[in-house]
């Protein structure tokens, strides 16, 4: 086994979920247990009740047997600082982290331009209409998760933080 393969395997003990928190929908992505590839997984429609939404995310963590979760944070496009949108998201992430309990590590990842990247990928694939709306959040979540994975395997990336366990 190559040393780089061993490090990646040690670092990613279990599957990971990527989460793109939106006002209307929550995109979810899943990576393999080796932490190599993130793929779109599911879109969760917001219920209007944050606690119910967080319970649904926890159920997905359990269903997928996820050992870690990476959640996107919308830092300011211009400055990269924490603005009002990021503050609101960070508050929700803290609630989500607590709802997951102690068995899941929660990490943060800069999500600037992930929706733009997701839209570009859908355009390239020729996907339109209702199907596009269903997939854009999942693909954004996959971009968030893959960016985090790539940063971890290359020694770290900007605006990635660990919150630890609930």
Short mmCIF file of C-alpha atoms in Angstrom, two decimals:
data_model
loop_
_atom_site.label_atom_id
_atom_site.label_comp_id
_atom_site.label_asym_id
_atom_site.label_seq_id
_atom_site.Cartn_x
_atom_site.Cartn_y
_atom_site.Cartn_z
CA UNK A 1 0.00 0.00 0.00
CA UNK A 2 1.26 3.45 -0.90
CA UNK A 3 1.82 5.82 2.08
CA UNK A 4 -0.73 8.31 0.69
CA UNK A 5 -3.36 5.56 0.50
CA UNK A 6 -2.68 4.58 4.08
CA UNK A 7 -3.01 8.18 5.31
CA UNK A 8 -6.30 8.68 3.49
CA UNK A 9 -7.68 5.43 4.90
CA UNK A 10 -6.63 6.34 8.43
CA UNK A 11 -8.05 9.83 8.17
CA UNK A 12 -11.48 8.74 6.90
CA UNK A 13 -12.70 6.01 9.21
CA UNK A 14 -16.26 5.83 7.93
CA UNK A 15 -18.53 7.53 5.48
CA UNK A 16 -19.13 11.25 5.45
CA UNK A 17 -22.10 13.43 4.61
CA UNK A 18 -21.92 16.86 3.02
CA UNK A 19 -24.72 19.31 3.78
CA UNK A 20 -25.76 22.46 1.93
CA UNK A 21 -28.22 24.35 4.14
CA UNK A 22 -30.69 26.34 2.07
CA UNK A 23 -33.75 28.33 3.06
CA UNK A 24 -36.11 26.06 1.09
CA UNK A 25 -34.11 22.85 0.62
CA UNK A 26 -31.15 21.08 2.22
CA UNK A 27 -28.79 19.31 -0.15
CA UNK A 28 -27.10 16.15 1.06
CA UNK A 29 -24.11 14.34 -0.44
CA UNK A 30 -22.38 11.14 0.58
CA UNK A 31 -18.78 9.97 0.28
CA UNK A 32 -17.36 6.48 0.27
CA UNK A 33 -15.73 5.07 3.41
CA UNK A 34 -12.27 5.81 2.01
CA UNK A 35 -13.07 9.51 1.70
CA UNK A 36 -12.27 9.58 -1.99
CA UNK A 37 -15.38 10.66 -3.84
CA UNK A 38 -18.42 12.71 -2.86
CA UNK A 39 -21.65 12.05 -4.74
CA UNK A 40 -25.07 13.75 -4.64
CA UNK A 41 -27.39 11.80 -2.36
CA UNK A 42 -30.67 13.47 -1.44
CA UNK A 43 -32.60 16.72 -1.12
CA UNK A 44 -34.51 17.41 2.08
CA UNK A 45 -37.33 19.93 1.75
CA UNK A 46 -37.51 22.36 4.64
CA UNK A 47 -40.54 21.69 6.82
CA UNK A 48 -40.75 25.09 8.48
CA UNK A 49 -39.71 23.45 11.76
CA UNK A 50 -35.91 23.51 12.24
CA UNK A 51 -36.05 20.78 14.90
CA UNK A 52 -37.85 18.44 12.50
CA UNK A 53 -35.35 19.28 9.74
CA UNK A 54 -32.45 18.50 12.10
CA UNK A 55 -34.08 15.20 13.10
CA UNK A 56 -34.34 14.27 9.43
CA UNK A 57 -30.64 15.05 8.96
CA UNK A 58 -29.79 12.94 12.00
CA UNK A 59 -31.82 10.08 10.51
CA UNK A 60 -29.77 10.38 7.31
CA UNK A 61 -26.54 10.28 9.33
CA UNK A 62 -27.75 7.06 10.97
CA UNK A 63 -29.09 5.59 7.71
CA UNK A 64 -25.75 6.19 5.97
CA UNK A 65 -23.70 5.23 9.02
CA UNK A 66 -21.82 8.51 8.69
CA UNK A 67 -18.83 9.09 10.95
CA UNK A 68 -18.49 12.75 10.02
CA UNK A 69 -20.48 15.58 8.48
CA UNK A 70 -19.24 18.59 6.52
CA UNK A 71 -21.58 21.59 6.42
CA UNK A 72 -21.13 24.57 4.12
CA UNK A 73 -20.85 28.08 5.56
CA UNK A 74 -21.67 31.08 3.31
CA UNK A 75 -18.72 33.36 3.99
CA UNK A 76 -18.88 36.80 2.36
CA UNK A 77 -17.99 36.64 -1.33
CA UNK A 78 -16.04 39.89 -1.25
CA UNK A 79 -14.08 39.55 1.97
CA UNK A 80 -14.32 35.92 3.04
CA UNK A 81 -15.49 37.13 6.44
CA UNK A 82 -18.44 35.95 8.48
CA UNK A 83 -21.42 38.09 7.49
CA UNK A 84 -25.10 37.96 8.51
CA UNK A 85 -25.86 34.87 6.40
CA UNK A 86 -22.89 33.01 7.87
CA UNK A 87 -23.87 33.97 11.44
CA UNK A 88 -27.36 32.57 10.90
CA UNK A 89 -25.94 29.39 9.36
CA UNK A 90 -23.42 28.96 12.19
CA UNK A 91 -26.25 29.22 14.73
CA UNK A 92 -28.15 26.48 12.91
CA UNK A 93 -25.03 24.34 12.56
CA UNK A 94 -24.55 24.46 16.33
CA UNK A 95 -28.13 23.20 16.80
CA UNK A 96 -27.52 20.45 14.24
CA UNK A 97 -24.26 19.45 15.92
CA UNK A 98 -26.03 19.07 19.25
CA UNK A 99 -28.82 17.02 17.66
CA UNK A 100 -26.27 14.59 16.15
CA UNK A 101 -24.84 13.73 19.55
CA UNK A 102 -21.36 12.56 20.38
CA UNK A 103 -20.85 9.93 17.70
CA UNK A 104 -20.50 12.31 14.71
CA UNK A 105 -17.74 14.84 14.01
CA UNK A 106 -19.00 18.05 12.40
CA UNK A 107 -16.73 20.09 10.13
CA UNK A 108 -17.32 23.43 8.42
CA UNK A 109 -16.37 24.25 4.85
CA UNK A 110 -16.43 27.51 2.92
CA UNK A 111 -19.30 27.19 0.46
CA UNK A 112 -18.73 30.31 -1.62
CA UNK A 113 -19.72 29.68 -5.24
CA UNK A 114 -20.82 26.07 -4.67
CA UNK A 115 -24.30 26.80 -6.04
CA UNK A 116 -22.73 28.46 -9.10
CA UNK A 117 -20.55 25.39 -9.62
CA UNK A 118 -23.59 23.13 -9.21
CA UNK A 119 -25.58 25.18 -11.75
CA UNK A 120 -22.69 24.99 -14.23
CA UNK A 121 -22.52 21.21 -13.87
CA UNK A 122 -26.26 20.88 -14.44
CA UNK A 123 -26.03 23.09 -17.54
CA UNK A 124 -23.19 20.93 -18.87
CA UNK A 125 -25.34 17.83 -18.30
CA UNK A 126 -28.33 19.46 -20.03
CA UNK A 127 -30.61 19.08 -17.00
CA UNK A 128 -33.49 21.57 -16.81
CA UNK A 129 -36.74 22.29 -15.02
CA UNK A 130 -37.98 20.43 -11.97
CA UNK A 131 -35.19 17.84 -12.06
CA UNK A 132 -32.63 20.68 -11.99
CA UNK A 133 -34.18 22.13 -8.82
CA UNK A 134 -34.08 18.70 -7.19
CA UNK A 135 -30.41 18.19 -8.00
CA UNK A 136 -28.79 21.61 -7.54
CA UNK A 137 -28.68 21.40 -3.73
CA UNK A 138 -27.39 17.81 -3.79
CA UNK A 139 -24.63 18.78 -6.19
CA UNK A 140 -23.74 21.84 -4.09
CA UNK A 141 -23.48 19.52 -1.06
CA UNK A 142 -21.21 17.20 -3.07
CA UNK A 143 -18.99 20.16 -4.00
CA UNK A 144 -18.79 21.17 -0.32
CA UNK A 145 -17.90 17.64 0.77
CA UNK A 146 -15.42 17.03 -2.06
CA UNK A 147 -13.68 20.37 -1.40
CA UNK A 148 -13.28 19.41 2.26
CA UNK A 149 -12.01 15.91 1.37
CA UNK A 150 -9.52 17.33 -1.13
CA UNK A 151 -8.31 19.86 1.43
CA UNK A 152 -7.89 17.20 4.10
CA UNK A 153 -5.98 14.84 1.83
CA UNK A 154 -3.69 17.64 0.65
CA UNK A 155 -2.97 18.99 4.12
CA UNK A 156 -5.82 21.42 4.74
CA UNK A 157 -7.76 24.13 2.95
CA UNK A 158 -8.90 27.64 3.66
CA UNK A 159 -12.03 28.19 5.71
CA UNK A 160 -12.37 24.59 6.88
CA UNK A 161 -12.93 24.09 10.61
CA UNK A 162 -13.83 21.24 12.94
CA UNK A 163 -16.55 21.73 15.53
CA UNK A 164 -16.15 18.33 17.13
CA UNK A 165 -18.96 16.23 18.49
CA UNK A 166 -22.22 17.18 20.15
#
